[in-house]
JSON list of C-alpha atoms in Angstrom, two decimals:
[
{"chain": "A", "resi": 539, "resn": "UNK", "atom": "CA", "xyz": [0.00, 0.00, 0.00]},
{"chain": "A", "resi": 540, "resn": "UNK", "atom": "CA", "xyz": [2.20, 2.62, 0.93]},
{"chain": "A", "resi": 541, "resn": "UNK", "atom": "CA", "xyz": [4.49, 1.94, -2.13]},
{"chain": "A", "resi": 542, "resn": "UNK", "atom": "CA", "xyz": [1.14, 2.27, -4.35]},
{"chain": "A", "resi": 543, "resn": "UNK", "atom": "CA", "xyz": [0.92, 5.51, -2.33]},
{"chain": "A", "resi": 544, "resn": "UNK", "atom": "CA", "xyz": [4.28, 6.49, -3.10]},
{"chain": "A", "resi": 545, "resn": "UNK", "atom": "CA", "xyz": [3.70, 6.06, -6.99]},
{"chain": "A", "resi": 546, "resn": "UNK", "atom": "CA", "xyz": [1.23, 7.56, -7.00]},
{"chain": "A", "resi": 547, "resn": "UNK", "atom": "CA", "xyz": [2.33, 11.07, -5.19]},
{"chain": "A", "resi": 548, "resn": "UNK", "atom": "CA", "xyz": [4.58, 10.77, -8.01]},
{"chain": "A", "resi": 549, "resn": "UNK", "atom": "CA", "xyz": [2.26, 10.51, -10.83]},
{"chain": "A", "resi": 550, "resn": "UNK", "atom": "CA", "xyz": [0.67, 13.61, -9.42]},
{"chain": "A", "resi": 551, "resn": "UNK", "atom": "CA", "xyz": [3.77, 15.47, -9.31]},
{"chain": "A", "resi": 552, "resn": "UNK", "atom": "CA", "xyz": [4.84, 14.80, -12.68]},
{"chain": "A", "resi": 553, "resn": "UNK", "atom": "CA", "xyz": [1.20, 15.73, -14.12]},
{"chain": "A", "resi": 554, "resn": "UNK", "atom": "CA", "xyz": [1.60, 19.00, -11.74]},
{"chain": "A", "resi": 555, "resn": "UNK", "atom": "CA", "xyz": [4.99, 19.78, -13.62]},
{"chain": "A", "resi": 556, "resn": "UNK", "atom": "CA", "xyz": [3.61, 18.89, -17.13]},
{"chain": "A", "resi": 557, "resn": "UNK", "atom": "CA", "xyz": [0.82, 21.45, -16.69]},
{"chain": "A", "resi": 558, "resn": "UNK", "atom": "CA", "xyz": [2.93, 23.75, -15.38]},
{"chain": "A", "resi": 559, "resn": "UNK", "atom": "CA", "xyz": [5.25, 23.97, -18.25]},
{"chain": "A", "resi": 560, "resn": "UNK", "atom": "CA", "xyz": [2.70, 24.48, -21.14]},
{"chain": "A", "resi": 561, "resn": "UNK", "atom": "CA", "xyz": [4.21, 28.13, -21.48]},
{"chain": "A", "resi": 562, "resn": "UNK", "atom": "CA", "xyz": [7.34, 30.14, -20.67]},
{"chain": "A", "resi": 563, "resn": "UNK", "atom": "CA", "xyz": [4.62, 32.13, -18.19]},
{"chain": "A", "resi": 564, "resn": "UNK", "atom": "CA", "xyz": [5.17, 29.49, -15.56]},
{"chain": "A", "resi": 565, "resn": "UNK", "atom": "CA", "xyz": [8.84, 30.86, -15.12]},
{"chain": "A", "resi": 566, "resn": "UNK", "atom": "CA", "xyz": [10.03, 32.79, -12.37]},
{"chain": "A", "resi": 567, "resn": "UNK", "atom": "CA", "xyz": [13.62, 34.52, -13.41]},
{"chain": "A", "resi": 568, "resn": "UNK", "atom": "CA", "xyz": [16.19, 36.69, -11.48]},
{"chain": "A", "resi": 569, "resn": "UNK", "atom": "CA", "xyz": [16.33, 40.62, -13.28]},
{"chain": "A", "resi": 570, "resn": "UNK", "atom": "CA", "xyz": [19.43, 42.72, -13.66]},
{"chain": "A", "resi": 571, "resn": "UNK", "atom": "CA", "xyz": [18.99, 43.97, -9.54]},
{"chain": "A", "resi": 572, "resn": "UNK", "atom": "CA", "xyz": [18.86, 40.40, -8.18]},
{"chain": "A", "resi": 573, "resn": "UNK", "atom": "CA", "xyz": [14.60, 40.29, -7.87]},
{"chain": "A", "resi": 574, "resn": "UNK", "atom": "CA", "xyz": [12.80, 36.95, -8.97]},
{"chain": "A", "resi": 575, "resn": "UNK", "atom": "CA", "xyz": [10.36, 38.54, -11.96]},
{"chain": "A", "resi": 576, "resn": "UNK", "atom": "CA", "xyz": [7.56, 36.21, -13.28]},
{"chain": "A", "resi": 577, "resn": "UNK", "atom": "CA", "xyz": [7.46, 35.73, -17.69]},
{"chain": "A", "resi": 578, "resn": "UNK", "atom": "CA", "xyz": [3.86, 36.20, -16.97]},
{"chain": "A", "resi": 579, "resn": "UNK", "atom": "CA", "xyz": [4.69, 39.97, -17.28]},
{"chain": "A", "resi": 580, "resn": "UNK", "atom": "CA", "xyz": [5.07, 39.67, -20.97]},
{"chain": "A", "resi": 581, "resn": "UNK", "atom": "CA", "xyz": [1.74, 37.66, -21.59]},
{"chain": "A", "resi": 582, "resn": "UNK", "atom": "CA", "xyz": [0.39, 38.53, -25.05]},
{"chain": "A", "resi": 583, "resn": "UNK", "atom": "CA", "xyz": [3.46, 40.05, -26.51]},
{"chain": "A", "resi": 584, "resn": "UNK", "atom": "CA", "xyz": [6.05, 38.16, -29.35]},
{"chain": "A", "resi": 585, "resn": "UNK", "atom": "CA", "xyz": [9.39, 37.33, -27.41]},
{"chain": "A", "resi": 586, "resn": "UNK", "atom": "CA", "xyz": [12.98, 36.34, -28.15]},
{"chain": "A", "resi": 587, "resn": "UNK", "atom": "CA", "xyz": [14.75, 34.69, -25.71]},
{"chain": "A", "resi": 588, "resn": "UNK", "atom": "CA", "xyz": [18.62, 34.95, -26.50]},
{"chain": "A", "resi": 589, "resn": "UNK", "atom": "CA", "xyz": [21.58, 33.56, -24.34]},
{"chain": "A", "resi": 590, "resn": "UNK", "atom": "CA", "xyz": [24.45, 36.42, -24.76]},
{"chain": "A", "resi": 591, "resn": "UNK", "atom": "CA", "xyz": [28.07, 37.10, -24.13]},
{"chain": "A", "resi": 592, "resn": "UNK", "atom": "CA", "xyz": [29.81, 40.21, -24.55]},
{"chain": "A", "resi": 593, "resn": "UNK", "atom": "CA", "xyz": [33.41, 38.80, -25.87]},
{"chain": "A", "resi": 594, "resn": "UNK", "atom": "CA", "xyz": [31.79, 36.28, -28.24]},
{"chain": "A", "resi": 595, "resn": "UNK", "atom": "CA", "xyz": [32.86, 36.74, -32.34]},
{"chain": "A", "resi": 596, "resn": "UNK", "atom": "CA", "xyz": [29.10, 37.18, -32.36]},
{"chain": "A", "resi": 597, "resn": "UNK", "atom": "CA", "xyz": [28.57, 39.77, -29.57]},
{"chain": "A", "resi": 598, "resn": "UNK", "atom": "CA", "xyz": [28.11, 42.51, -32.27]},
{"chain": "A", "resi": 599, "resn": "UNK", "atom": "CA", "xyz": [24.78, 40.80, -33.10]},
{"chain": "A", "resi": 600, "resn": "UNK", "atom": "CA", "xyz": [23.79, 43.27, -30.15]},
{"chain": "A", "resi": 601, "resn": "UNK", "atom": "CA", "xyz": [23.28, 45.85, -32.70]},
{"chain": "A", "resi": 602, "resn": "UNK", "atom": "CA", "xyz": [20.90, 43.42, -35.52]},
{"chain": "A", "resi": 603, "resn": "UNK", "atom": "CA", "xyz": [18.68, 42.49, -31.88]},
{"chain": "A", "resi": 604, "resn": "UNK", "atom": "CA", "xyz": [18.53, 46.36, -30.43]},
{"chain": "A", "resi": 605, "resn": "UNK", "atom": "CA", "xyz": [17.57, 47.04, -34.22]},
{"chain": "A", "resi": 606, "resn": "UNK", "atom": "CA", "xyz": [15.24, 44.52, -34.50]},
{"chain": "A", "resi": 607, "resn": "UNK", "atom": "CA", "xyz": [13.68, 45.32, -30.93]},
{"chain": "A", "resi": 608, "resn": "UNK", "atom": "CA", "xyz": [13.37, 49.05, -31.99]},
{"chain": "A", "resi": 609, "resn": "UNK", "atom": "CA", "xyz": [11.51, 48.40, -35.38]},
{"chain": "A", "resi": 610, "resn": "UNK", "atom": "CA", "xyz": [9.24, 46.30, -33.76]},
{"chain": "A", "resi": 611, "resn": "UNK", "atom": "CA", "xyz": [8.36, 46.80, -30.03]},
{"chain": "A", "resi": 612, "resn": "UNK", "atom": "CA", "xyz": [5.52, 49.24, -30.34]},
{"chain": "A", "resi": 613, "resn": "UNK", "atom": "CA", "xyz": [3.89, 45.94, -31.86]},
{"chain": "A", "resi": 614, "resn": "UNK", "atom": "CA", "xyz": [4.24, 44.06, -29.43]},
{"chain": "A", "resi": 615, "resn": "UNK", "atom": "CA", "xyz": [8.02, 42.43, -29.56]},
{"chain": "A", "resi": 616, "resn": "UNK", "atom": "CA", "xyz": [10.43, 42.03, -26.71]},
{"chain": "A", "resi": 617, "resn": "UNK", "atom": "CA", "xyz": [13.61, 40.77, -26.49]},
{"chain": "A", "resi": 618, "resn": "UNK", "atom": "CA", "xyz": [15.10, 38.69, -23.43]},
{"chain": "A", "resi": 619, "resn": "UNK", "atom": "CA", "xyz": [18.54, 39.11, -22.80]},
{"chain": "A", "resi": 620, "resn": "UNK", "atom": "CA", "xyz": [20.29, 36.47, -20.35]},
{"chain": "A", "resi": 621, "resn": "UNK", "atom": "CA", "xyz": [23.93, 36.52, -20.16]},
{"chain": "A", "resi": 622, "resn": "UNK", "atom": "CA", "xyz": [25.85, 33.17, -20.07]},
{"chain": "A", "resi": 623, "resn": "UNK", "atom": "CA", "xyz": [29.56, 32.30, -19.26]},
{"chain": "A", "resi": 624, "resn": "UNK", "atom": "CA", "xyz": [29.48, 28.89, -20.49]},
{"chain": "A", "resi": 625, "resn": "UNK", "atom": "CA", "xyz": [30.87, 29.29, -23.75]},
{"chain": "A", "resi": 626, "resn": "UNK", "atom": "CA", "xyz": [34.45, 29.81, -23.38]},
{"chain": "A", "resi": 627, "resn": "UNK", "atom": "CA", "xyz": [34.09, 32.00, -20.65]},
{"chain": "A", "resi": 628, "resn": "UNK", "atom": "CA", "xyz": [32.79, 34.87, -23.46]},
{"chain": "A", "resi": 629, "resn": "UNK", "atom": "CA", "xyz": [30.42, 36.45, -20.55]},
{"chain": "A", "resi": 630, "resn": "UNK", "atom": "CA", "xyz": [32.80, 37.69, -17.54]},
{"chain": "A", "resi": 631, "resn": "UNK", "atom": "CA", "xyz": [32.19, 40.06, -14.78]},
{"chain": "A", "resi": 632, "resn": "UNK", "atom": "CA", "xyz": [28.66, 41.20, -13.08]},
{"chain": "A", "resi": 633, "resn": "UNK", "atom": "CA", "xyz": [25.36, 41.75, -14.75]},
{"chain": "A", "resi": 634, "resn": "UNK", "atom": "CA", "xyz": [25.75, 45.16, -13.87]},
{"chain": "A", "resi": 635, "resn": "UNK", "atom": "CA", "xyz": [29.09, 45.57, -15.90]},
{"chain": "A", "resi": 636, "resn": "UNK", "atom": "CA", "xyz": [27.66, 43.58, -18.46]},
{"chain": "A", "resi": 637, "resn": "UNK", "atom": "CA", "xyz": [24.33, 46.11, -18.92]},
{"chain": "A", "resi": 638, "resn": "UNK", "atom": "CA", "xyz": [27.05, 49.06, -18.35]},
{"chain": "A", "resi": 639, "resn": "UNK", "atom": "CA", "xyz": [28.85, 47.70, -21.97]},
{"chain": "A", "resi": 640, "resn": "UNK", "atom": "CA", "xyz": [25.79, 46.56, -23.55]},
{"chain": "A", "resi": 641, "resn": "UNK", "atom": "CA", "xyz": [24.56, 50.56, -22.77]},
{"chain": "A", "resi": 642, "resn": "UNK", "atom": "CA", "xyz": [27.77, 51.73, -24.02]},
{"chain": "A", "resi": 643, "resn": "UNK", "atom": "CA", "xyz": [28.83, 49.81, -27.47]},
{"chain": "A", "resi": 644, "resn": "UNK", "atom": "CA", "xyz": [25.11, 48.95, -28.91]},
{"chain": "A", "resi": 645, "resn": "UNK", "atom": "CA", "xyz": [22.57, 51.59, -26.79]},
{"chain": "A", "resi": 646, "resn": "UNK", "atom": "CA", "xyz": [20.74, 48.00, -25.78]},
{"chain": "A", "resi": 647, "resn": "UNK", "atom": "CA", "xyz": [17.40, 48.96, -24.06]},
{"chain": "A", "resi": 648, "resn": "UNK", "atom": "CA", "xyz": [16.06, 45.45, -24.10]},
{"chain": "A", "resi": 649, "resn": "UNK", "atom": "CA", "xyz": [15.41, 43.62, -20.97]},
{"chain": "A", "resi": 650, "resn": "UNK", "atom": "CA", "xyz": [18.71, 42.30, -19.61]},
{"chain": "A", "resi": 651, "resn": "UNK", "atom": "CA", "xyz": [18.12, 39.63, -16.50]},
{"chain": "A", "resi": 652, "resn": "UNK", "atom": "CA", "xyz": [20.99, 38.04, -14.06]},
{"chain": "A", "resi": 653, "resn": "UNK", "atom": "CA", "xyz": [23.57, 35.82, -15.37]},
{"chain": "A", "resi": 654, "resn": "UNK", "atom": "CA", "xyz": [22.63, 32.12, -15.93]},
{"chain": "A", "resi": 655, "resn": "UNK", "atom": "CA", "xyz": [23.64, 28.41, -16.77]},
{"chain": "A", "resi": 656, "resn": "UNK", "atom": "CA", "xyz": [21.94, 27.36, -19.69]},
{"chain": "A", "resi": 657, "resn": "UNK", "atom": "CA", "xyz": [23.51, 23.44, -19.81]},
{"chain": "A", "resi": 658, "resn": "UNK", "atom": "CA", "xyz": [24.15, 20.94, -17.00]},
{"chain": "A", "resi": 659, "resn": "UNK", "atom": "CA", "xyz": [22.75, 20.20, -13.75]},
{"chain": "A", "resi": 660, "resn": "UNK", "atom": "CA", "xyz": [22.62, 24.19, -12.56]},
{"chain": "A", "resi": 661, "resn": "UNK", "atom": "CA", "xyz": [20.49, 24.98, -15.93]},
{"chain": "A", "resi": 662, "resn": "UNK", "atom": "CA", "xyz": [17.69, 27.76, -15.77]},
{"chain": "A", "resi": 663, "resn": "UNK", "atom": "CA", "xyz": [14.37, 25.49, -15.47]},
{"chain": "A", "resi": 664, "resn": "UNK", "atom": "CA", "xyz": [13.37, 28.03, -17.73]},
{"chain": "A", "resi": 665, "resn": "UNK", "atom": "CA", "xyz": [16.11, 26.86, -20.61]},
{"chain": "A", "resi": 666, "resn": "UNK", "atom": "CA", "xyz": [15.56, 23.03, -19.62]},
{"chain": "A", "resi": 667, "resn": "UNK", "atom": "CA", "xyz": [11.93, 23.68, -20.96]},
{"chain": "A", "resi": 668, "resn": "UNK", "atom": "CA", "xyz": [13.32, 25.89, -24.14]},
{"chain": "A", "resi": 669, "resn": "UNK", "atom": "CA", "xyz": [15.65, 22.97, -24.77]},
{"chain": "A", "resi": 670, "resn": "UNK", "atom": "CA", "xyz": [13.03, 20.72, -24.48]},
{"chain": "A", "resi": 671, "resn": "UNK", "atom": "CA", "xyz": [10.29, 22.41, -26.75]},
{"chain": "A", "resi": 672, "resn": "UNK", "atom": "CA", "xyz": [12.50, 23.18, -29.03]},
{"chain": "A", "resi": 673, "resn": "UNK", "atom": "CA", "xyz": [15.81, 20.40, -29.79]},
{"chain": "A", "resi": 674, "resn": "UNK", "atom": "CA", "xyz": [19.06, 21.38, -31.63]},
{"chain": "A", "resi": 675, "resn": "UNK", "atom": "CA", "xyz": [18.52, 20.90, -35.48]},
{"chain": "A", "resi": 676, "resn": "UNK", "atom": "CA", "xyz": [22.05, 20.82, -36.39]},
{"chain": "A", "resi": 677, "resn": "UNK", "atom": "CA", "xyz": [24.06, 23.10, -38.76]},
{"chain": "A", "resi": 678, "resn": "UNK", "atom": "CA", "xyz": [23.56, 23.03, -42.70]},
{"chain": "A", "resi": 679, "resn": "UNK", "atom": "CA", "xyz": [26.78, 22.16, -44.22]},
{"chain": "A", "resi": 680, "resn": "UNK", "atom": "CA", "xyz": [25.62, 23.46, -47.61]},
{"chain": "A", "resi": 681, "resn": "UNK", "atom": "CA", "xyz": [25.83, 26.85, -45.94]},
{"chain": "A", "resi": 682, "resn": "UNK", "atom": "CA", "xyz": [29.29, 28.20, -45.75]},
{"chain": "A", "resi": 683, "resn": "UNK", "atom": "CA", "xyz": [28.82, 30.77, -42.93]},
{"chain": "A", "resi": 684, "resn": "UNK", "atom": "CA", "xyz": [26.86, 27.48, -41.01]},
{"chain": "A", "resi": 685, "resn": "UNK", "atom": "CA", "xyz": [30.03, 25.22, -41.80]},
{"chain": "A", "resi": 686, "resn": "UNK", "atom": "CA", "xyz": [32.26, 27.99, -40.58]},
{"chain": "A", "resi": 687, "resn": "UNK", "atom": "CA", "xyz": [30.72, 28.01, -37.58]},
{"chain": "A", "resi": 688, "resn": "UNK", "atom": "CA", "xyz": [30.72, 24.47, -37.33]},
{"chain": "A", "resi": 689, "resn": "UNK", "atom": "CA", "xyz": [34.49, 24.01, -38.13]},
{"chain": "A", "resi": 690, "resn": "UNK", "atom": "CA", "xyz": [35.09, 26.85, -35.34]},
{"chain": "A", "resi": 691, "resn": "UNK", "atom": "CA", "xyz": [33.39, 24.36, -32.07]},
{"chain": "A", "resi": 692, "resn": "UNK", "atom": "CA", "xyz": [35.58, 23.64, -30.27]},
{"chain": "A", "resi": 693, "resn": "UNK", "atom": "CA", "xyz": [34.56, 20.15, -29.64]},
{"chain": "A", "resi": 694, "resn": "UNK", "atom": "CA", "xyz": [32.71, 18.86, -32.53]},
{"chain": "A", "resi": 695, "resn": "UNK", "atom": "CA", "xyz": [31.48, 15.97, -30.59]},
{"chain": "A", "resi": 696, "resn": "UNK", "atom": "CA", "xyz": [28.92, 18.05, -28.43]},
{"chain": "A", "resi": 697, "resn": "UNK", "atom": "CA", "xyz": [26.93, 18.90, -31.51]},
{"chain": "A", "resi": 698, "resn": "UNK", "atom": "CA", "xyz": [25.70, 15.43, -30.94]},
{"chain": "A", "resi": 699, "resn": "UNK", "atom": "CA", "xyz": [23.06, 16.67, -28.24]},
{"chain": "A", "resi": 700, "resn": "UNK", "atom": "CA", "xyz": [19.46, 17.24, -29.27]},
{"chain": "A", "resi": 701, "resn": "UNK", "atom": "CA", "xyz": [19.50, 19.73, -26.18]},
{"chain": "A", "resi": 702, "resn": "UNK", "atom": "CA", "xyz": [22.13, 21.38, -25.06]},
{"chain": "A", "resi": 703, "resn": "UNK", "atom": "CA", "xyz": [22.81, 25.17, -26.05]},
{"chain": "A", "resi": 704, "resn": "UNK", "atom": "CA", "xyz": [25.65, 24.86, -28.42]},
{"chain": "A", "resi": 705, "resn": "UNK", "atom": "CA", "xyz": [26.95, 28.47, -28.19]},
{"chain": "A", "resi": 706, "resn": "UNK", "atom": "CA", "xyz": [26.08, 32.60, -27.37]},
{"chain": "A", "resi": 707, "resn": "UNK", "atom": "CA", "xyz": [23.20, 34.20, -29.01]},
{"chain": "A", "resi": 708, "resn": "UNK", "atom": "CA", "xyz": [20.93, 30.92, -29.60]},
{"chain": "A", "resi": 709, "resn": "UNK", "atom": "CA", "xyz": [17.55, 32.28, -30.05]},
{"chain": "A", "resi": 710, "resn": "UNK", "atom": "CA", "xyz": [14.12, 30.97, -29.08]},
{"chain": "A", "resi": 711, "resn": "UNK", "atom": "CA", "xyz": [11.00, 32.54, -30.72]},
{"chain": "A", "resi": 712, "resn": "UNK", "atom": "CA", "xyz": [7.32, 32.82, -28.60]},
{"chain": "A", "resi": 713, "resn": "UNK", "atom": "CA", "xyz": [4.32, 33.73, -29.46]},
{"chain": "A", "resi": 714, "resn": "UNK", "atom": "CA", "xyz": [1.69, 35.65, -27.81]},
{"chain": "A", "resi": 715, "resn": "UNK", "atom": "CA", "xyz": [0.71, 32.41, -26.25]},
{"chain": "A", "resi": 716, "resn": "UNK", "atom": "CA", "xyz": [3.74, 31.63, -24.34]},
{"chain": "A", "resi": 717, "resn": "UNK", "atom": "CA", "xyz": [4.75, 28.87, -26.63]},
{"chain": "A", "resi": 718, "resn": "UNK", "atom": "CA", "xyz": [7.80, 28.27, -28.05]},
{"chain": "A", "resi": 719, "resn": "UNK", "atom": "CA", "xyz": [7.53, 28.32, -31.81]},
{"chain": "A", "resi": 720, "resn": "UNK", "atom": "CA", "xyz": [11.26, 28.22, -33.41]},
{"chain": "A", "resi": 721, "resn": "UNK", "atom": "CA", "xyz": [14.76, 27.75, -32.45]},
{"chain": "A", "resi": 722, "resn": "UNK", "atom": "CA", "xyz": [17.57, 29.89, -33.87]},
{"chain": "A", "resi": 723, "resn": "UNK", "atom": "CA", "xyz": [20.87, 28.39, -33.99]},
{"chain": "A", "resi": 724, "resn": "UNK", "atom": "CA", "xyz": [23.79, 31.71, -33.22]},
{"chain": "A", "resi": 725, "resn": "UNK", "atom": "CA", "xyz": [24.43, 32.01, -37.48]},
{"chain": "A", "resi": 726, "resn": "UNK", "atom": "CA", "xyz": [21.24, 32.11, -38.60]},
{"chain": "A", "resi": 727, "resn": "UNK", "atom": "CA", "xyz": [19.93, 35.05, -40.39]},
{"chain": "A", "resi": 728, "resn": "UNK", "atom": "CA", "xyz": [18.40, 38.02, -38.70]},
{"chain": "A", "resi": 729, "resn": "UNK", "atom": "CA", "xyz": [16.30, 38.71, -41.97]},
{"chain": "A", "resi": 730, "resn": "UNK", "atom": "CA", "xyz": [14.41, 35.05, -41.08]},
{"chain": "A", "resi": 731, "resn": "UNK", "atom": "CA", "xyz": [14.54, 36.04, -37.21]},
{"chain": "A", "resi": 732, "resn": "UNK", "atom": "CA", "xyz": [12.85, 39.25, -38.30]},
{"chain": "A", "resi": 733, "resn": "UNK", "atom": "CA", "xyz": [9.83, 37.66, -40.47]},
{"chain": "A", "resi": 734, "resn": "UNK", "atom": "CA", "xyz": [9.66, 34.41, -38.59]},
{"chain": "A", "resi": 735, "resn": "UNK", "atom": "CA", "xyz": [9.00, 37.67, -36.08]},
{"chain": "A", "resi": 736, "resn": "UNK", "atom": "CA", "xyz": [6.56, 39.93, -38.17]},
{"chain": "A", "resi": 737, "resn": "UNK", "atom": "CA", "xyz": [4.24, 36.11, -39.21]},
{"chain": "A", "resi": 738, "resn": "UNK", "atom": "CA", "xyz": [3.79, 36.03, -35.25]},
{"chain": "A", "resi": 739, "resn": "UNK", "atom": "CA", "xyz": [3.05, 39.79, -34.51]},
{"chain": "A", "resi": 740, "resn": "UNK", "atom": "CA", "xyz": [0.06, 39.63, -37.65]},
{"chain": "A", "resi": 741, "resn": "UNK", "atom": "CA", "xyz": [-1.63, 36.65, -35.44]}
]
């Protein structure tokens, strides 16, 4: 009996977690000042969810996103900046001198939120459910800028993951929903992040 009892308790618990991650609303994350912040602050508006670094080859995407966030946030559009120092270290210091160079080279005015792990055991819950939604789909070798990118991991061998966040400035798409529509790999255009962007903001 009481290992029927036990099974069960954990039947509920893992329906209780499976409704609780139908959206990225059910996320509680820490902001720039150190305060827990619920997603369900952004219900109803188009968000990007990026994982950043400031001395990462593709840091100067900053200026494409703070574009893109511009041309499009009186629609609706947000971008979510979370800085990560998993990727060769590319992220150092504090989240305030991060915001204090993202404010100085590229005028970002996005929301920027506390440092995090986006891989491993200390992952954000909230990027274990990205990675979950939404697996890695691999890089197309027929693209040369993709194969460069490729050819510049430095272990090859990770790409092997469905899950894991292979590098700075992966991008998830949601829509008004809360649902995670599309994964952007770092390389990928910003002229198909920006109308895979504008199809969501018409809904």
């Amino acid at each position: 009996m009481k290992i029927k009892m036990i099974f069960f308790a954990l039947l509920l618990a893992f329906a209780a977690q499976s409704k609780a991650q139908n959206s990225v609303y059910d996320f509680e994350v820490k902001d720039a000042d150190g305060k827990m912040v619920s997603l369900n602050a952004y219900k109803g508006k188009v968000l990007l969810i990026v994982n950043t670094a400031t001395k990462c080859g593709f840091t100067p995407q900053y200026k494409a996103l703070q574009a893109l966030y511009e041309k499009y946030s009186d629609a609706g559009f947000v971008i979510l900046d979370f800085p990560c120092n998993q990727f060769g270290a590319q992220a150092p210091g504090t989240i305030e001198e991060i915001h204090q160079f993202c404010t100085d080279h590229y005028s970002v005015t996005f929301p920027q939120f506390d440092k995090i792990e986006v891989n491993g055991k200390d992952a954000s819950p909230l990027y274990q459910y990205l990675k979950r939604v939404q697996m890695y789909n691999g890089f197309d070798m027929t693209d040369p800028e993709q194969r460069k990118t490729y050819d510049a991991l430095p272990n090859k061998s990770e790409v092997k993951s469905t899950l894991d966040i292979r590098w700075n400035f992966t991008k998830f798409l949601i829509d008004r929903e809360g649902r995670v529509v599309k994964r952007f790999e770092p390389k990928e255009k910003i002229d198909d992040i920006e109308q895979a962007v504008k199809n969501l903001l018409k809904k």
